[in-house]
Coordinates of C-alpha atoms in Angstrom, one line a residue:
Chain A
X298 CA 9.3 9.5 17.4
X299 CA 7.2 11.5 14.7
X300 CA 10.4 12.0 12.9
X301 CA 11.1 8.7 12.3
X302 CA 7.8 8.0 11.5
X303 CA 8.1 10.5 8.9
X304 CA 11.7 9.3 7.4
X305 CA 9.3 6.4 6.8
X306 CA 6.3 7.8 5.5
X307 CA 9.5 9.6 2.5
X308 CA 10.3 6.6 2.0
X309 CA 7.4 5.1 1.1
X310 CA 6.3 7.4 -1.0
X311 CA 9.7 7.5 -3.2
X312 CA 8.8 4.0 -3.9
X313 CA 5.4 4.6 -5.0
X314 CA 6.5 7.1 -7.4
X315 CA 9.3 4.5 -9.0
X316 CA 7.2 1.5 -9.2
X317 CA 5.8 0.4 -12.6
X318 CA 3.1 -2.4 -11.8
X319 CA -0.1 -1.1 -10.7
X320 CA -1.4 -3.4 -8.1
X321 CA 2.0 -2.9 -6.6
X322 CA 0.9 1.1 -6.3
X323 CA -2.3 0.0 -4.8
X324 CA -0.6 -1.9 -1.7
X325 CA 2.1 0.6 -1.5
X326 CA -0.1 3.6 -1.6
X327 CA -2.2 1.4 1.4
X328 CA 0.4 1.6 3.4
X329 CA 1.2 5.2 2.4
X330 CA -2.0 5.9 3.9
X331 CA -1.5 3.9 7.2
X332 CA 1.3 5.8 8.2
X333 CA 0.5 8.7 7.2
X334 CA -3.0 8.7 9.0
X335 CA -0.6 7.7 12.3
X336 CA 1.9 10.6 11.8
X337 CA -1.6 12.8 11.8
X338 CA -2.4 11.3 15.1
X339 CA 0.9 12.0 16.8
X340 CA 1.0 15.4 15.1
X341 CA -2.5 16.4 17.1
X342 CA -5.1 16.1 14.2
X343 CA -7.0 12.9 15.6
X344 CA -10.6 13.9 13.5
X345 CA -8.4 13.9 10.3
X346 CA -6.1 10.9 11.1
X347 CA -9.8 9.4 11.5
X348 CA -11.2 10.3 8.2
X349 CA -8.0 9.1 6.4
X350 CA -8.3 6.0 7.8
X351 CA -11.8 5.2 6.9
X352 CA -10.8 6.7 3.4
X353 CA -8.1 4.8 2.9
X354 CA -10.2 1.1 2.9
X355 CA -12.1 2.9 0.2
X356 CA -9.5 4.6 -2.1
X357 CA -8.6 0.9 -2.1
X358 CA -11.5 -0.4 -3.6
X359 CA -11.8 2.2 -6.0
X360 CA -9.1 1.9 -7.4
X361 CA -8.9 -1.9 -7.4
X362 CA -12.4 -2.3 -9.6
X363 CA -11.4 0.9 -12.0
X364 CA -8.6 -0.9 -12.7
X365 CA -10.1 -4.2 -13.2
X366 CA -12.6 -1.9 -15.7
X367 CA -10.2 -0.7 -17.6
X368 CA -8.5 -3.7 -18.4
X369 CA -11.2 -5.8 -19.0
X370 CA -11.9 -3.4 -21.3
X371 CA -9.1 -3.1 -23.6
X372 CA -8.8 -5.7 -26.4
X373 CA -5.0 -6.4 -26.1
X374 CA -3.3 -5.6 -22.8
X375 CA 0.6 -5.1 -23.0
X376 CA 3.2 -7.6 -21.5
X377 CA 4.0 -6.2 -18.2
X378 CA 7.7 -6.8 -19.1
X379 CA 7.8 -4.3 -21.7
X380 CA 7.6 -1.7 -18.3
X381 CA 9.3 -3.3 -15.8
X382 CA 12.6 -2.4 -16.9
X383 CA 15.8 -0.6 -14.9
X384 CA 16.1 1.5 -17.3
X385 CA 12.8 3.4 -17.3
X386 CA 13.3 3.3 -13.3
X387 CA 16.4 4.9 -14.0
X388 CA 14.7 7.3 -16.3
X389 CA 11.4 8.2 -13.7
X390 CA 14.4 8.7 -11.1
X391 CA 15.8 11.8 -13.2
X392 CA 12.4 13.1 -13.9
X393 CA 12.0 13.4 -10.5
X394 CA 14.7 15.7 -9.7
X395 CA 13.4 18.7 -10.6
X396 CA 10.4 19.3 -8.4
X397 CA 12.6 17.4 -5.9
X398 CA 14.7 20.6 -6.1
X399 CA 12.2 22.3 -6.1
X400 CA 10.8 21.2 -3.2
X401 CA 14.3 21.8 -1.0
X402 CA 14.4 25.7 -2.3
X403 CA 10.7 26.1 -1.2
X404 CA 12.0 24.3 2.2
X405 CA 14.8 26.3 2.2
X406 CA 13.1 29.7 2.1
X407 CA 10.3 28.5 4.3
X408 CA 13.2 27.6 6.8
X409 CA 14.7 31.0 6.8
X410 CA 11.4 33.6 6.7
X411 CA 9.4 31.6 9.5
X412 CA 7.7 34.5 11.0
X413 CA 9.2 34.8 14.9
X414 CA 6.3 36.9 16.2
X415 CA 2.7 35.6 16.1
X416 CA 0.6 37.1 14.0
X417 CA -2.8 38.4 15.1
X418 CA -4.2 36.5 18.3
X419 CA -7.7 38.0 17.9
X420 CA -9.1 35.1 15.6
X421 CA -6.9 32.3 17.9
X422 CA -8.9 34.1 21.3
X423 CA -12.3 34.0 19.4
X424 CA -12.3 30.2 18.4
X425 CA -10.0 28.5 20.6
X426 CA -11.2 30.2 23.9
X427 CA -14.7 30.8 23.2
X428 CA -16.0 27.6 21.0
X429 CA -17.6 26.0 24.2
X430 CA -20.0 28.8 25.7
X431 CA -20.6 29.8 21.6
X432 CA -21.5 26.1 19.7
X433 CA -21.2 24.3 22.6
X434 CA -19.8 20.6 22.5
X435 CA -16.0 19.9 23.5
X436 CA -14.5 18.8 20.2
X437 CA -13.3 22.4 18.9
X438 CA -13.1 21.0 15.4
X439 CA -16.5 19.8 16.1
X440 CA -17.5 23.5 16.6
X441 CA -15.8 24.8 13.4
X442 CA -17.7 22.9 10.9
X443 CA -20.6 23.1 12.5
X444 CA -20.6 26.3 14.1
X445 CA -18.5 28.5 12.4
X446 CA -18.3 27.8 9.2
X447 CA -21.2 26.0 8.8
X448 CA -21.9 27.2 5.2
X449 CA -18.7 25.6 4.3
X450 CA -20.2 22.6 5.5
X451 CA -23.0 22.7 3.6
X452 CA -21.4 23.4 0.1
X453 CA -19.2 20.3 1.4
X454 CA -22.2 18.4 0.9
X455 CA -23.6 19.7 -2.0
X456 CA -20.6 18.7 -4.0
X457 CA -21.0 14.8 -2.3
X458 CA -24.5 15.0 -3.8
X459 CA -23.4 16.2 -6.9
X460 CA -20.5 13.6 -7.3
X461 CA -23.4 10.7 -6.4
X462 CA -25.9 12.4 -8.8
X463 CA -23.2 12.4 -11.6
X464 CA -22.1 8.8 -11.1
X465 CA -25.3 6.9 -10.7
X466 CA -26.5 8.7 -14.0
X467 CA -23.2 7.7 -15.8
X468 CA -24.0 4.2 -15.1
X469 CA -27.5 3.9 -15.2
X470 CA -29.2 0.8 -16.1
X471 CA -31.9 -0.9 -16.1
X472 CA -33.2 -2.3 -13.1
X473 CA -33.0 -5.6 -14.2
X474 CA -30.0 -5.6 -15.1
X475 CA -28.8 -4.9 -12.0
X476 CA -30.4 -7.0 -10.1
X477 CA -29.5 -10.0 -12.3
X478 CA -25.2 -8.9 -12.2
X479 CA -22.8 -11.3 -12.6
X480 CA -22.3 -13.1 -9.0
X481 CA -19.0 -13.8 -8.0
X482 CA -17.1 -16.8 -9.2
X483 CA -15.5 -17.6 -6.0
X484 CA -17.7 -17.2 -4.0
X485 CA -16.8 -16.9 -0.2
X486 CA -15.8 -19.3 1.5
X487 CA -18.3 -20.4 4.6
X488 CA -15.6 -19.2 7.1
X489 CA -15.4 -15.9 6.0
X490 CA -19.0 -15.3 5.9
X491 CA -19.5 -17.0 9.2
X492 CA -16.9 -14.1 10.6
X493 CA -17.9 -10.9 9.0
X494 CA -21.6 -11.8 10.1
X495 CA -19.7 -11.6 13.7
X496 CA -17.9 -8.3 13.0
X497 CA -20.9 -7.0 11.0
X498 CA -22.6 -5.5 14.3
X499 CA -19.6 -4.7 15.6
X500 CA -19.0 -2.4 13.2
X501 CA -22.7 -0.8 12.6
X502 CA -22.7 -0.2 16.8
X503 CA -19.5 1.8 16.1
X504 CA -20.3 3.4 13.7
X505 CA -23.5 4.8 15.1
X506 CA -21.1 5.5 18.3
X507 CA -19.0 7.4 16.6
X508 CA -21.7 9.7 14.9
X509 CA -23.6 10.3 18.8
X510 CA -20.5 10.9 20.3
X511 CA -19.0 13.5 17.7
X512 CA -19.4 16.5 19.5
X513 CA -17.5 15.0 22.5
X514 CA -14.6 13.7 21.2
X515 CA -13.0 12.9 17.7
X516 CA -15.4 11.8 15.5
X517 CA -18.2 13.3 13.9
X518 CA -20.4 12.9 10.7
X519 CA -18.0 12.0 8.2
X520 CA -16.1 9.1 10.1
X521 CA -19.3 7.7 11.1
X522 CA -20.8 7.5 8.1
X523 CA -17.5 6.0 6.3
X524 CA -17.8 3.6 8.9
X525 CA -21.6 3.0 8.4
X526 CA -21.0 2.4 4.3
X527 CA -18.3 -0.4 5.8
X528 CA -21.2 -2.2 6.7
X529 CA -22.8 -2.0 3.9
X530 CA -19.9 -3.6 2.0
X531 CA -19.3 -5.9 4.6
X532 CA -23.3 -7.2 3.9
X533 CA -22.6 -6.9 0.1
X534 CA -19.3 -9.6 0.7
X535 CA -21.5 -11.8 2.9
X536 CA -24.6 -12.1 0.3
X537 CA -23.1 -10.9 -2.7
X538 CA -26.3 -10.1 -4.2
X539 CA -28.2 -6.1 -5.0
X540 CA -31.5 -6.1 -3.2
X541 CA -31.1 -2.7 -1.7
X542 CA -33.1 -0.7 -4.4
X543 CA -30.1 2.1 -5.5
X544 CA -32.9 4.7 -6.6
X545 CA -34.1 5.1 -3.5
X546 CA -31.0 5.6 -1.6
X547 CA -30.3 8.2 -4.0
X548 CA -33.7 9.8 -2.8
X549 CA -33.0 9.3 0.7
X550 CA -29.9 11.1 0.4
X551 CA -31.4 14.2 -1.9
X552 CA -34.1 14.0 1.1
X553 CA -31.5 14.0 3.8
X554 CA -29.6 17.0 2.0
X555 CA -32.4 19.2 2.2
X556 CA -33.0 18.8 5.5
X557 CA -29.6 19.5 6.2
X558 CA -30.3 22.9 4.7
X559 CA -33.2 23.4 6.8
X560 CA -31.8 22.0 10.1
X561 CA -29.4 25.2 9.2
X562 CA -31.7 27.8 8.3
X563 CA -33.5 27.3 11.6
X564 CA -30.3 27.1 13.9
X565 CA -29.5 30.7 12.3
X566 CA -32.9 31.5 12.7
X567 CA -33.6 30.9 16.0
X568 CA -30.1 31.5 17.7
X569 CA -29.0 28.1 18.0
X570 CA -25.4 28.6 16.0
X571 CA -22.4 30.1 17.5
X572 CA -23.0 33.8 15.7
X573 CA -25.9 35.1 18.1
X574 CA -24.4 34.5 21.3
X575 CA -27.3 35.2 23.6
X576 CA -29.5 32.7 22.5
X577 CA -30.4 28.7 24.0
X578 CA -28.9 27.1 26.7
X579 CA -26.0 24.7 26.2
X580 CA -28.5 22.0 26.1
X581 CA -30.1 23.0 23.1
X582 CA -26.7 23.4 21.8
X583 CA -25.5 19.8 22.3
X584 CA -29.0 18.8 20.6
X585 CA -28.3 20.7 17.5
X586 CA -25.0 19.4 17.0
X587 CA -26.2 15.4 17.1
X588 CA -28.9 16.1 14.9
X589 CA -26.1 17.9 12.3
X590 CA -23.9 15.1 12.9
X591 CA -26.6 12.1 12.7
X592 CA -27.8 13.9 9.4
X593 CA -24.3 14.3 7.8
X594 CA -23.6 10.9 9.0
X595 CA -26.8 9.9 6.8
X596 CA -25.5 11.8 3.6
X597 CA -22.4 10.6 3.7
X598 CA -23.1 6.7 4.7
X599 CA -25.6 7.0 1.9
X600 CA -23.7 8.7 -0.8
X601 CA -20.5 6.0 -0.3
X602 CA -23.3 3.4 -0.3
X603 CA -24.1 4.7 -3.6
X604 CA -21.0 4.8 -5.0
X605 CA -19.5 1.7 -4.0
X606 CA -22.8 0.1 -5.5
X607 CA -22.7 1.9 -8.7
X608 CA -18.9 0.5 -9.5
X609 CA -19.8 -3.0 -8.4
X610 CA -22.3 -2.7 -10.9
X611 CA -20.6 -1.4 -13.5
X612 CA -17.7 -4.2 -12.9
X613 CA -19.6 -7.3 -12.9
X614 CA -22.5 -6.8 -14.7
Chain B
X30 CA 5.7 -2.7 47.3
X31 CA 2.1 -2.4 47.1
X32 CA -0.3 -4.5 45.1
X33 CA -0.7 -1.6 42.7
X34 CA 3.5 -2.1 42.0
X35 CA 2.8 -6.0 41.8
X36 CA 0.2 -5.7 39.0
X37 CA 2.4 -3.0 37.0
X38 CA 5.3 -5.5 36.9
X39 CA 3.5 -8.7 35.9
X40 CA 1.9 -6.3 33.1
X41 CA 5.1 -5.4 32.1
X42 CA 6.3 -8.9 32.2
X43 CA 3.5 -9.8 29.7
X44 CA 3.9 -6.9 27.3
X45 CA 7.5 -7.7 27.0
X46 CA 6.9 -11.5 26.3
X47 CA 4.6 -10.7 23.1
X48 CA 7.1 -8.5 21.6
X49 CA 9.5 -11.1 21.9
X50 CA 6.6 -13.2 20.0
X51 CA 6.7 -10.8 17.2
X52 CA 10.3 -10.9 17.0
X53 CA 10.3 -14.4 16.7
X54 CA 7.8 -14.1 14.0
X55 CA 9.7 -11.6 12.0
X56 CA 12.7 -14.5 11.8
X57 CA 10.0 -16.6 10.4
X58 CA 9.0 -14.3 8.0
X59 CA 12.7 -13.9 6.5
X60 CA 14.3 -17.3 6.7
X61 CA 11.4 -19.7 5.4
X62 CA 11.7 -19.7 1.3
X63 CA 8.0 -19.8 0.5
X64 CA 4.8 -18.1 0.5
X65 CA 2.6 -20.2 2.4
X66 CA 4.9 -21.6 5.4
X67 CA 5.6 -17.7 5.7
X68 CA 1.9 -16.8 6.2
X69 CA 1.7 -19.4 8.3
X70 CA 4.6 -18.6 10.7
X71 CA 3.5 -14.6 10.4
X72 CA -0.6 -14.8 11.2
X73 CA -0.4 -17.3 13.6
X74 CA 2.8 -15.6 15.9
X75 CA 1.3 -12.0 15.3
X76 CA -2.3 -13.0 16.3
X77 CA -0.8 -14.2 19.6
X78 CA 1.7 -11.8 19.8
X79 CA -0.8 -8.3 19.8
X80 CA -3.1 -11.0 22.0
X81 CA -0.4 -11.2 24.9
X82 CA 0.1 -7.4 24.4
X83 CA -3.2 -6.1 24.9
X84 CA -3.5 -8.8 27.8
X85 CA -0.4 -7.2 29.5
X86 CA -1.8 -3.4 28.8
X87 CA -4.9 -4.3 30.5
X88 CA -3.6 -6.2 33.4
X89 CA -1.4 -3.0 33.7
X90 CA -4.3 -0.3 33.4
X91 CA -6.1 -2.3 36.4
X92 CA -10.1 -2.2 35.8
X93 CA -11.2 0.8 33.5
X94 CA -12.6 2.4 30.7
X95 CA -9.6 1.9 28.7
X96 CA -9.7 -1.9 29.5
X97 CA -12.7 -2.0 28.4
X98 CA -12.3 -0.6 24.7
X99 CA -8.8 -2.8 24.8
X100 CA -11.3 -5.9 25.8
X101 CA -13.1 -4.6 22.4
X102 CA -10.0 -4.4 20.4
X103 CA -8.9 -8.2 21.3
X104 CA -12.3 -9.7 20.3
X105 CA -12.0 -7.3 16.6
X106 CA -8.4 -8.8 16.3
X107 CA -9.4 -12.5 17.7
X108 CA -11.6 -12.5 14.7
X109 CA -10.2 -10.4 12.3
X110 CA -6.5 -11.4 11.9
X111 CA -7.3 -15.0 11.1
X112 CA -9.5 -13.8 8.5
X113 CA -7.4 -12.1 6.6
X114 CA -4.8 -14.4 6.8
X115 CA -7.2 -17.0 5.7
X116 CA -9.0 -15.1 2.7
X117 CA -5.1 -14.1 1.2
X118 CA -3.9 -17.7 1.0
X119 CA -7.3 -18.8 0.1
X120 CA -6.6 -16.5 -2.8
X121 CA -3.1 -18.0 -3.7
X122 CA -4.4 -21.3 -3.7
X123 CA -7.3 -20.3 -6.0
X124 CA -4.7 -18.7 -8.3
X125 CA -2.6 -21.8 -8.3
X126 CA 0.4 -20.4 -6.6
X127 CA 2.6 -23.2 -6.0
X128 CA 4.5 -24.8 -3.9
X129 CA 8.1 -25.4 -4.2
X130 CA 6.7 -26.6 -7.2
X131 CA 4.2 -28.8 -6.5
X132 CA 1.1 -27.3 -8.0
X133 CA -1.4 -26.1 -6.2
X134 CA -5.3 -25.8 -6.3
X135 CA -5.8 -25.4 -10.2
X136 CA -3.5 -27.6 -11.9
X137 CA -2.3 -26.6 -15.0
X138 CA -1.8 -23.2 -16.0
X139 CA 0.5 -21.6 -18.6
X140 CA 1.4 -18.8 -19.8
X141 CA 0.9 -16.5 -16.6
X142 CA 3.2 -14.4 -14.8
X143 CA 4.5 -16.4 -11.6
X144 CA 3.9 -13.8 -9.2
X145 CA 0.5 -13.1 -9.9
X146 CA 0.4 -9.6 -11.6
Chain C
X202 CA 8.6 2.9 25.5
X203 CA 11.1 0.4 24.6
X204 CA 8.1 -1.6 23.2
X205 CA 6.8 1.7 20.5
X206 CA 10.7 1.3 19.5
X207 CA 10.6 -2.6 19.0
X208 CA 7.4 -2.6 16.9
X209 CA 8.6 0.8 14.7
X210 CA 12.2 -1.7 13.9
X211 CA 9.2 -4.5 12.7
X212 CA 7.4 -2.1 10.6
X213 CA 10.2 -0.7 8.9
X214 CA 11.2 -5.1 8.5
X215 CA 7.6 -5.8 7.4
X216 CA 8.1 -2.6 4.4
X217 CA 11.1 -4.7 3.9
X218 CA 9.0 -7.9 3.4
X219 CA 6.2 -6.2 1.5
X220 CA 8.1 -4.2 -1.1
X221 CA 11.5 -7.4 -2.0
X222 CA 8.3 -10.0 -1.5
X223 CA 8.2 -12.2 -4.7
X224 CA 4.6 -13.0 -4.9
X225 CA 1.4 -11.1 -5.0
X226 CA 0.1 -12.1 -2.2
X227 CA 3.5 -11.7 0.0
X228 CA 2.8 -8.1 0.1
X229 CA -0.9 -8.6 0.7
X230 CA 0.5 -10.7 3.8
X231 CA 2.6 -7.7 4.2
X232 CA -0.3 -4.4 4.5
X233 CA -2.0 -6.8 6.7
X234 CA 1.0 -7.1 9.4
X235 CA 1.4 -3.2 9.2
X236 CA -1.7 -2.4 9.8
X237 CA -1.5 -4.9 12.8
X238 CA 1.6 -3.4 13.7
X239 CA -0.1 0.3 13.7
X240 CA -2.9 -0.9 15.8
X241 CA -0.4 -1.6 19.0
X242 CA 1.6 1.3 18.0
X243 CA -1.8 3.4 18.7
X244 CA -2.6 1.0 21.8
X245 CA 1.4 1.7 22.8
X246 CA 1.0 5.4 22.6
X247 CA -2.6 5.9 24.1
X248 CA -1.1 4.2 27.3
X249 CA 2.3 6.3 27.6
X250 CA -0.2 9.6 27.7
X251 CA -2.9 8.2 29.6
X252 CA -5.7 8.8 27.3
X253 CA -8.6 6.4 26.8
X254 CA -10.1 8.1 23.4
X255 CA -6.7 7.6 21.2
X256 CA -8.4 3.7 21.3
X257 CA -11.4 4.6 19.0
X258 CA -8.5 5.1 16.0
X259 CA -7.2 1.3 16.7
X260 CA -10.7 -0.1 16.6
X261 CA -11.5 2.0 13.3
X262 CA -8.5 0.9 11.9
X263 CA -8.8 -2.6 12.8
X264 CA -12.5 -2.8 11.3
X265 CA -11.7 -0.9 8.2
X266 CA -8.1 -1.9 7.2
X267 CA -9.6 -5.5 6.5
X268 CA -12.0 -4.3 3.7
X269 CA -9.0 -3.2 1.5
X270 CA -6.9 -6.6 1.8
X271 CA -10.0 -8.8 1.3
X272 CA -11.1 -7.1 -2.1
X273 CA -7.9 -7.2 -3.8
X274 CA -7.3 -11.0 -3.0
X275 CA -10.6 -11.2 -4.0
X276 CA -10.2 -9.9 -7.6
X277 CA -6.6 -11.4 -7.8
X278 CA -8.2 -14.7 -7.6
X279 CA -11.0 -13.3 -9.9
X280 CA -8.9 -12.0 -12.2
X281 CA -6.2 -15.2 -12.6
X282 CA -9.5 -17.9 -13.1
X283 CA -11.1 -15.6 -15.9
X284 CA -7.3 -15.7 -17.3
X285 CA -7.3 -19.7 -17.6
X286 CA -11.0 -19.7 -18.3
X287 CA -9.6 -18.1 -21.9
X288 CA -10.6 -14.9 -21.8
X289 CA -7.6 -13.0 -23.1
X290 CA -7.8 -9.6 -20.4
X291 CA -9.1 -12.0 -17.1
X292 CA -12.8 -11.4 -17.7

């Protein structure tokens, strides 16, 4: 049933790549994303079929208000009419062919030279077989990024900080300004607020669930947090207004950073992490990896808090 | 034929009813000519169609864990769905889409794109 | 089973729908169905193998998949009063 999914999933994507009109792209490339976060979940890869899901809300939005930025910034927009035509469809079709062929050579060779005997099984023995007496937890991707290859991690999260840092001082204002932003002509209507103050707990509780629970099963710091920042949008539709002082989010989450780095330094200090083996018992184990995955949580809640806030602001001001 | 047979069968029963329910909304979807009948017909059968199916799921897992985060998932989608549904044609209406014609909340406005792009 | 089969054929209609729909907001109707759709594929799926955790992806989905639909009607609507406001771009 993967397969099918897949013949799909081609599909989908050929029409992205022929379509003209850009909101068009958006929805299509929504749905691009839904079924390719489910053909991760059937293939085995449930911690990234997470992450792409919670990304994929957010690509959305991203896209949606730099689009809206760039045309409302352009003096004279082009007719839409002027692109919509068969022929340049006809004309993207043929530029396509090339990788296309390209694409069924590499498949082609990758078909034929597919190794028959495994490779080494040294590395497979050491993580796969091993990951719960070393890091401890029962998520083995879990144990990877935080046990592992933990410095990977870390340099994950530098370049989120830098990416915030570099945004929020691209569009820096005043405060004042910001706080006085153009509201929302429509605003919401008294049903919909009335419904995402329901889901609005709904969604925090998870969130928080899925950052405890990482270690367990699929979850972890990055879905968590993505989840978290939800709510924060979710409270931004519902009041519409910026009272959450931006600066100091962007403090908290140069604070939280830090202490990610220390958190770390420690764990190799004192044994904790999966390279001294002789070292805690399991239960200090489990207590290191909720306090990495409540602290990545943070970062990353905060950092997507930051963001989203940032382009808002840029948008309506 | 215990009761544990019983319960899978009425489940079954139940899951098979709220496909047909999404079936029937699909027809809907193709054979009525305008936007907002078509939201209608598709919100309202697919909220109670994914409604009778998780009710069939759970009557078929018996009383578990995984009834309860299906319980979860029923409330999400009892509130969500309608939302949506209700924010999108709140948007067409804002935007003046019409109706067969008939205009519809705004009422004059020229020189736009009918499809709203 | 048979039901993961029926709801892949109304995917594959509802692409059908989204992509030939005339309107904007016909293939916002449209992402919104799919992602319904993929929420009982998941619940479909984590009851043929038995396992209770495959759940947490339909509730994430269903919480997050709404944010995505709800801003772009948002700034359709947005976009089509600045338009008849006189602003020449919408804004």
């Amino acid at each position: 049933m993967t397969q099918a999914l897949l013949v799909l999933w081609i599909l989908c994507a050929i029409f992205i790549i022929l379509e003209n009109r850009i909101y068009r792209v958006i929805i299509y490339f929504g749905i691009f994303s839904l079924i390719t976060s489910l053909a991760y979940l059937l293939l085995g890869a449930p911690d990234v079929a997470m992450a792409e899901a919670a990304i994929s809300a957010f690509c959305t939005i991203f896209f949606i208000i730099c689009i809206e930025k760039y045309y409302s910034s352009r003096d004279n927009v082009k007719k839409e009419e002027e692109r919509g035509s068969k022929k340049h469809l006809f004309r993207g079709f043929v530029k396509l062919l090339p990788p296309l062929a390209l694409c069924a050579g590499l498949f082609v060779l990758f078909v034929y030279f597919i190794p028959d005997s495994p490779m080494s099984t040294y590395l497979k023995y050491q993580y796969l077989m091993r990951f719960m007496q070393d890091v401890g937890g029962e998520n083995a991707v879990t144990a990877i990024y935080l046990g592992y290859r933990v410095y990977d991690t870390l340099f994950e999260a530098l370049i989120l900080v830098i990416s915030v840092v570099a945004v929020s001082h691209m569009s820096y204002y005043e405060a004042s300004q910001v706080k006085d932003g153009k509201h929302s002509e429509i605003e919401n209507s008294g049903m919909a607020i009335f419904t995402m103050r329901l889901i609005c707990p709904i969604i925090i509780i998870f969130g928080a669930y899925l950052i405890m629970n990482g270690h367990i099963s699929a979850g972890g710091g990055f879905q968590g947090g993505l989840a978290v920042a939800t709510f924060f949008i979710c409270r931004y539709l519902i009041y519409d207004i910026y009272d959450i002082p931006v600066n100091k989010v962007i403090k908290l989450e140069e604070i939280v950073f830090i202490s990610i780095i220390i958190v770390t330094a420690f764990a190799v200090f004192l044994g904790a992490a999966a390279y001294m083996p002789t070292a805690f018992l399991p239960f200090y184990h489990n207590i290191y990896l909720i306090i990495m995955n409540v602290l990545i949580g943070m970062k990353v809640a905060c950092g997507f808090f930051v963001l989203f806030y940032r382009y808002i602001a840029i948008e309506r001001r | 034929m215990g009761i544990e047979n019983i319960r899978h069968l009425i489940g079954n029963i139940i899951i098979y009813i709220g496909a047909a329910f999404m079936v029937f909304g699909v027809v809907g979807l193709f054979r009525l000519k305008d936007f907002y009948p078509r939201i209608l017909v598709a919100s309202k059968i697919d909220t109670v169609g994914v409604l009778t199916l998780i009710t069939g799921f759970a009557i078929r897992h018996g009383l578990s864990f995984f009834t309860g985060k299906l319980f979860l998932i029923m409330v999400i989608m009892l509130i969500l769905n309608p939302l949506v549904a209700h924010i999108v044609a709140r948007s067409a209406y804002l935007s003046g889409h019409k109706v067969n014609g008939i205009a519809g909340g705004t009422p004059a406005l020229p020189e736009l794109d009918e499809n709203g792009e | 089973m048979i039901v993961f089969w029926v709801m892949f054929a109304l995917l594959a209609l509802y692409m059908v729908r989204t992509i030939k729909g005339p309107a904007m907001w016909d293939r916002l109707l449209g992402l919104n169905l799919i992602s319904t759709k993929i929420i009982v594929i998941i619940i479909v799926v984590a009851s043929i193998y038995g396992k209770p955790f495959l759940l947490d992806f339909a509730i994430i989905y269903a919480l997050s998949g709404f944010i995505g639909t709800i801003f772009l009607a948002l700034f359709l609507s947005e976009r089509r009063l600045g338009k008849q406001r006189g602003n020449k771009d919408g804004y």
